[in-house]
CSV table of C-alpha atoms in Angstrom, one decimal:
chain,number,residue,atom,x,y,z
A,1,UNK,CA,-60.5,-8.5,15.8
A,2,UNK,CA,-57.0,-9.1,16.1
A,3,UNK,CA,-54.7,-6.1,17.3
A,4,UNK,CA,-52.2,-5.6,14.4
A,5,UNK,CA,-48.6,-6.0,15.3
A,6,UNK,CA,-46.5,-2.9,15.2
A,7,UNK,CA,-43.8,-2.6,12.1
A,8,UNK,CA,-40.5,-4.1,13.4
A,9,UNK,CA,-37.9,-1.7,14.4
A,10,UNK,CA,-34.9,-0.6,12.4
A,11,UNK,CA,-31.8,-1.4,13.4
A,12,UNK,CA,-30.2,1.9,15.0
A,13,UNK,CA,-27.9,3.6,12.5
A,14,UNK,CA,-24.4,4.1,13.1
A,15,UNK,CA,-23.7,7.7,13.8
A,16,UNK,CA,-20.7,9.4,13.0
A,17,UNK,CA,-20.5,10.4,16.7
A,18,UNK,CA,-20.3,6.9,17.7
A,19,UNK,CA,-17.2,5.9,20.0
A,20,UNK,CA,-14.6,4.3,17.9
A,21,UNK,CA,-11.2,2.8,18.5
A,22,UNK,CA,-8.7,5.4,18.7
A,23,UNK,CA,-6.4,3.6,15.9
A,24,UNK,CA,-9.3,3.8,13.6
A,25,UNK,CA,-9.6,7.5,14.1
A,26,UNK,CA,-6.2,8.4,13.7
A,27,UNK,CA,-5.9,6.2,10.9
A,28,UNK,CA,-8.7,8.4,9.0
A,29,UNK,CA,-6.7,11.5,10.1
A,30,UNK,CA,-3.8,10.2,8.2
A,31,UNK,CA,-1.5,9.9,11.1
A,32,UNK,CA,-0.5,6.3,10.0
A,33,UNK,CA,-2.1,2.6,9.7
A,34,UNK,CA,-4.0,1.3,12.0
A,35,UNK,CA,-1.2,-1.3,13.0
A,36,UNK,CA,1.6,1.5,13.3
A,37,UNK,CA,-0.7,3.5,15.4
A,38,UNK,CA,-0.9,0.3,17.9
A,39,UNK,CA,2.8,0.7,17.6
A,40,UNK,CA,3.0,4.1,18.5
A,41,UNK,CA,0.9,3.5,21.4
A,42,UNK,CA,2.9,0.8,22.4
A,43,UNK,CA,6.3,3.2,22.4
A,44,UNK,CA,4.1,6.0,24.4
A,45,UNK,CA,4.1,8.4,21.7
A,46,UNK,CA,0.1,9.2,21.9
A,47,UNK,CA,-1.5,11.0,24.6
A,48,UNK,CA,-5.1,12.2,25.4
A,49,UNK,CA,-5.0,15.2,27.8
A,50,UNK,CA,-1.6,14.8,28.5
A,51,UNK,CA,-2.0,11.6,29.6
A,52,UNK,CA,0.3,8.9,28.1
A,53,UNK,CA,-2.0,6.4,26.3
A,54,UNK,CA,-1.5,2.4,27.0
A,55,UNK,CA,-3.9,0.5,25.3
A,56,UNK,CA,-5.3,0.9,21.5
A,57,UNK,CA,-8.4,-0.3,22.8
A,58,UNK,CA,-9.4,3.2,23.7
A,59,UNK,CA,-13.0,4.3,22.6
A,60,UNK,CA,-13.3,8.0,21.4
A,61,UNK,CA,-16.0,10.2,20.0
A,62,UNK,CA,-13.4,12.9,18.5
A,63,UNK,CA,-9.5,13.4,18.3
A,64,UNK,CA,-10.1,16.6,20.3
A,65,UNK,CA,-6.9,16.4,23.4
A,66,UNK,CA,-5.2,13.6,21.5
A,67,UNK,CA,-1.5,14.8,20.5
A,68,UNK,CA,1.1,12.7,18.6
A,69,UNK,CA,4.8,13.2,19.9
A,70,UNK,CA,3.5,16.2,21.8
A,71,UNK,CA,1.8,17.8,18.9
A,72,UNK,CA,-2.1,17.8,18.5
A,73,UNK,CA,-3.5,15.8,15.7
A,74,UNK,CA,-5.6,17.8,13.3
A,75,UNK,CA,-9.2,16.5,12.2
A,76,UNK,CA,-9.2,14.4,9.5
A,77,UNK,CA,-8.7,16.2,6.0
A,78,UNK,CA,-10.2,14.9,2.3
A,79,UNK,CA,-8.3,11.9,1.1
A,80,UNK,CA,-5.3,12.5,-1.0
A,81,UNK,CA,-3.5,10.4,-3.2
A,82,UNK,CA,0.1,10.7,-4.3
A,83,UNK,CA,2.5,9.2,-6.8
A,84,UNK,CA,6.0,8.9,-5.7
A,85,UNK,CA,9.0,7.5,-7.7
A,86,UNK,CA,11.0,5.5,-4.9
A,87,UNK,CA,14.5,5.0,-5.6
A,88,UNK,CA,16.4,1.7,-5.0
A,89,UNK,CA,18.3,1.8,-1.8
A,90,UNK,CA,15.5,3.2,0.2
A,91,UNK,CA,13.3,1.6,2.7
A,92,UNK,CA,9.4,1.8,2.7
A,93,UNK,CA,8.9,2.5,6.5
A,94,UNK,CA,9.0,5.4,8.8
A,95,UNK,CA,12.4,5.1,10.6
A,96,UNK,CA,15.0,2.0,10.5
A,97,UNK,CA,16.8,1.1,13.7
A,98,UNK,CA,20.0,0.8,11.6
A,99,UNK,CA,19.9,3.8,10.2
A,100,UNK,CA,19.3,3.1,6.4
A,101,UNK,CA,17.7,5.8,4.9
A,102,UNK,CA,13.6,5.6,4.3
A,103,UNK,CA,11.2,7.2,2.2
A,104,UNK,CA,10.6,9.6,4.2
A,105,UNK,CA,14.0,11.1,4.4
A,106,UNK,CA,13.4,11.4,0.1
A,107,UNK,CA,10.1,12.9,0.0
A,108,UNK,CA,10.0,16.9,-0.8
A,109,UNK,CA,9.1,19.3,2.1
A,110,UNK,CA,5.7,20.2,2.7
A,111,UNK,CA,3.7,17.2,1.9
A,112,UNK,CA,0.9,16.2,4.7
A,113,UNK,CA,1.7,13.4,6.9
A,114,UNK,CA,1.1,10.2,4.5
A,115,UNK,CA,1.8,6.4,4.4
A,116,UNK,CA,2.6,4.5,1.7
A,117,UNK,CA,0.0,1.9,0.0
A,118,UNK,CA,1.9,-1.3,0.2
A,119,UNK,CA,5.5,-1.5,0.0
A,120,UNK,CA,8.3,-1.8,-2.0
A,121,UNK,CA,11.6,-3.6,-0.7
A,122,UNK,CA,15.0,-2.0,-0.3
A,123,UNK,CA,16.1,-2.7,-3.8
A,124,UNK,CA,13.1,-2.4,-5.8
A,125,UNK,CA,12.3,1.2,-7.3
A,126,UNK,CA,9.5,2.9,-8.9
A,127,UNK,CA,5.9,3.7,-8.2
A,128,UNK,CA,4.8,3.8,-4.5
A,129,UNK,CA,1.5,5.5,-3.8
A,130,UNK,CA,1.1,7.7,-0.8
A,131,UNK,CA,-1.9,8.4,1.1
A,132,UNK,CA,-3.2,10.5,4.0
A,133,UNK,CA,-6.2,8.2,4.7
A,134,UNK,CA,-6.1,4.6,6.5
A,135,UNK,CA,-9.4,3.3,4.8
A,136,UNK,CA,-8.1,4.1,1.4
A,137,UNK,CA,-4.7,2.7,2.3
A,138,UNK,CA,-6.5,-0.8,3.5
A,139,UNK,CA,-8.8,-0.8,0.8
A,140,UNK,CA,-6.3,-0.6,-2.1
A,141,UNK,CA,-4.1,-3.1,-0.3
A,142,UNK,CA,-6.9,-6.0,0.1
A,143,UNK,CA,-6.1,-8.8,-2.4
A,144,UNK,CA,-10.0,-8.6,-2.8
A,145,UNK,CA,-10.0,-5.5,-4.2
A,146,UNK,CA,-8.3,-6.7,-7.4
A,147,UNK,CA,-6.0,-3.6,-7.9
A,148,UNK,CA,-3.3,-4.4,-10.3
A,149,UNK,CA,0.4,-3.9,-9.8
A,150,UNK,CA,2.4,-3.9,-12.8
A,151,UNK,CA,6.3,-4.3,-12.7
A,152,UNK,CA,9.0,-4.5,-15.2
A,153,UNK,CA,12.0,-6.8,-13.9
A,154,UNK,CA,15.3,-6.9,-15.9
A,155,UNK,CA,16.9,-10.7,-15.2
A,156,UNK,CA,19.5,-13.2,-16.3
A,157,UNK,CA,18.9,-16.8,-17.5
A,158,UNK,CA,17.4,-19.1,-19.9
A,159,UNK,CA,13.5,-18.1,-20.1
A,160,UNK,CA,10.6,-18.8,-22.7
A,161,UNK,CA,7.4,-16.9,-23.2
A,162,UNK,CA,5.8,-20.3,-22.5
A,163,UNK,CA,7.1,-20.7,-19.1
A,164,UNK,CA,5.9,-17.3,-18.1
A,165,UNK,CA,2.4,-17.8,-19.6
A,166,UNK,CA,2.2,-20.5,-17.4
A,167,UNK,CA,2.3,-18.4,-14.5
A,168,UNK,CA,-1.3,-17.3,-15.5
A,169,UNK,CA,-2.4,-20.3,-13.4
A,170,UNK,CA,-0.6,-19.2,-10.6
A,171,UNK,CA,2.2,-21.1,-8.9
A,172,UNK,CA,3.0,-22.5,-5.5
A,173,UNK,CA,6.8,-22.0,-3.8
A,174,UNK,CA,7.9,-23.3,-0.7
A,175,UNK,CA,3.9,-24.3,0.5
A,176,UNK,CA,3.3,-20.2,-0.6
A,177,UNK,CA,0.6,-19.7,-3.1
A,178,UNK,CA,0.9,-17.0,-5.6
A,179,UNK,CA,-2.2,-16.0,-7.8
A,180,UNK,CA,-2.5,-15.5,-11.5
A,181,UNK,CA,0.4,-13.5,-12.9
A,182,UNK,CA,0.1,-12.4,-16.4
A,183,UNK,CA,3.8,-11.9,-17.5
A,184,UNK,CA,5.2,-11.3,-21.0
A,185,UNK,CA,9.0,-11.4,-22.3
A,186,UNK,CA,9.6,-7.9,-23.5
A,187,UNK,CA,13.1,-8.1,-25.0
A,188,UNK,CA,16.1,-9.8,-24.7
A,189,UNK,CA,20.0,-9.2,-25.1
A,190,UNK,CA,22.2,-12.3,-24.7
A,191,UNK,CA,20.8,-14.3,-21.7
A,192,UNK,CA,19.4,-10.7,-20.2
A,193,UNK,CA,16.1,-9.9,-20.6
A,194,UNK,CA,13.2,-7.2,-19.5
A,195,UNK,CA,10.1,-9.2,-18.4
A,196,UNK,CA,6.7,-7.6,-17.6
A,197,UNK,CA,4.7,-8.9,-14.8
A,198,UNK,CA,0.9,-8.1,-14.0
A,199,UNK,CA,-0.6,-9.2,-10.7
A,200,UNK,CA,-3.2,-8.4,-8.3
A,201,UNK,CA,-1.8,-9.9,-4.8
A,202,UNK,CA,1.3,-8.1,-4.1
A,203,UNK,CA,2.8,-10.6,-1.4
A,204,UNK,CA,6.0,-10.0,0.0
A,205,UNK,CA,8.9,-10.1,-2.5
A,206,UNK,CA,6.3,-11.9,-4.9
A,207,UNK,CA,7.9,-10.9,-8.2
A,208,UNK,CA,11.7,-11.6,-7.3
A,209,UNK,CA,10.4,-15.3,-5.8
A,210,UNK,CA,8.6,-16.3,-8.9
A,211,UNK,CA,11.5,-15.3,-11.1
A,212,UNK,CA,14.2,-16.7,-8.8
A,213,UNK,CA,12.1,-20.1,-8.8
A,214,UNK,CA,12.1,-20.0,-12.4
A,215,UNK,CA,16.0,-19.9,-12.3
A,216,UNK,CA,16.4,-16.3,-13.2
A,217,UNK,CA,18.7,-13.9,-11.5
A,218,UNK,CA,16.9,-10.3,-10.7
A,219,UNK,CA,19.1,-7.2,-11.3
A,220,UNK,CA,16.7,-4.5,-11.4
A,221,UNK,CA,12.8,-4.2,-10.4
A,222,UNK,CA,10.4,-1.5,-11.3
A,223,UNK,CA,6.7,-1.1,-10.6
A,224,UNK,CA,5.7,1.1,-13.1
A,225,UNK,CA,1.6,0.8,-12.2
A,226,UNK,CA,-0.7,0.4,-9.7
A,227,UNK,CA,-4.3,0.5,-10.4
A,228,UNK,CA,-5.0,3.2,-13.4
A,229,UNK,CA,-2.0,4.9,-11.8
A,230,UNK,CA,1.2,5.1,-13.8
A,231,UNK,CA,4.9,6.2,-12.9
A,232,UNK,CA,5.4,7.6,-16.6
A,233,UNK,CA,8.3,10.0,-16.9
A,234,UNK,CA,7.9,11.2,-13.1
A,235,UNK,CA,11.7,11.5,-11.8
A,236,UNK,CA,13.1,9.6,-9.0
A,237,UNK,CA,12.2,11.1,-5.8
A,238,UNK,CA,9.5,13.4,-7.4
A,239,UNK,CA,5.9,13.0,-6.2
A,240,UNK,CA,2.6,14.0,-8.4
A,241,UNK,CA,-0.6,14.9,-6.7
A,242,UNK,CA,-3.5,13.0,-8.0
A,243,UNK,CA,-6.5,15.3,-8.9
A,244,UNK,CA,-9.4,14.9,-6.5
A,245,UNK,CA,-11.8,14.2,-9.5
A,246,UNK,CA,-9.7,11.0,-10.3
A,247,UNK,CA,-9.4,9.5,-6.8
A,248,UNK,CA,-13.2,9.9,-6.3
A,249,UNK,CA,-13.6,8.2,-10.0
A,250,UNK,CA,-11.2,5.7,-8.8
A,251,UNK,CA,-12.6,4.7,-5.3
A,252,UNK,CA,-16.0,4.3,-7.0
A,253,UNK,CA,-14.5,1.2,-8.8
A,254,UNK,CA,-13.1,-0.3,-6.1
A,255,UNK,CA,-14.6,-3.7,-4.7
């Protein structure tokens, strides 16, 4: 009689106490994105028990004893999401070597440490989402998540609705492939017009490059929505906190 084989062992589950890279832990704690944390480590801004950290490969079970610029890092708090109406003329970055104003100069006092989800270039205004959760930031920025962004562009030059509709097939410009764009001509005054564009990739300066490739001069660009979150009548420089219920519901829809 054969001895029955023992059942196969299940793979060990990943414990929350398992050591993780410090950049991942700090991102979850809302300090900064993983990439920005790595830059902070290179700059000598992060320490453990008073010793300056010199490698992002450090593994930790918790953030106990970790400081950033000499200040202790608090334990992670629940993910939060904010809508910010970014004005034109400010950079989507923490600091600028040239001393130009950044979004952090414009944010109201009292906000927790937040990081932008995606970017808006210097002269683009409108909706910029902010979060304290590095995982949510990364998830929303990934093209595979398929989160739609909506822009309105004021542009000068001749264009037809047929030309805009062709963008739904995507377009290649100087070797760079841009995915499908749902573009519609809203209204026209002389050779100036407002164009609405919906896309899910959000490559660097994508809207401007596509419209300039079509022979248009963009004089104003506004992001009006990111996923289900809309700019609405939020005043420039103001911040709106997304309700926790709405954030949880939205995260359930992400791929």
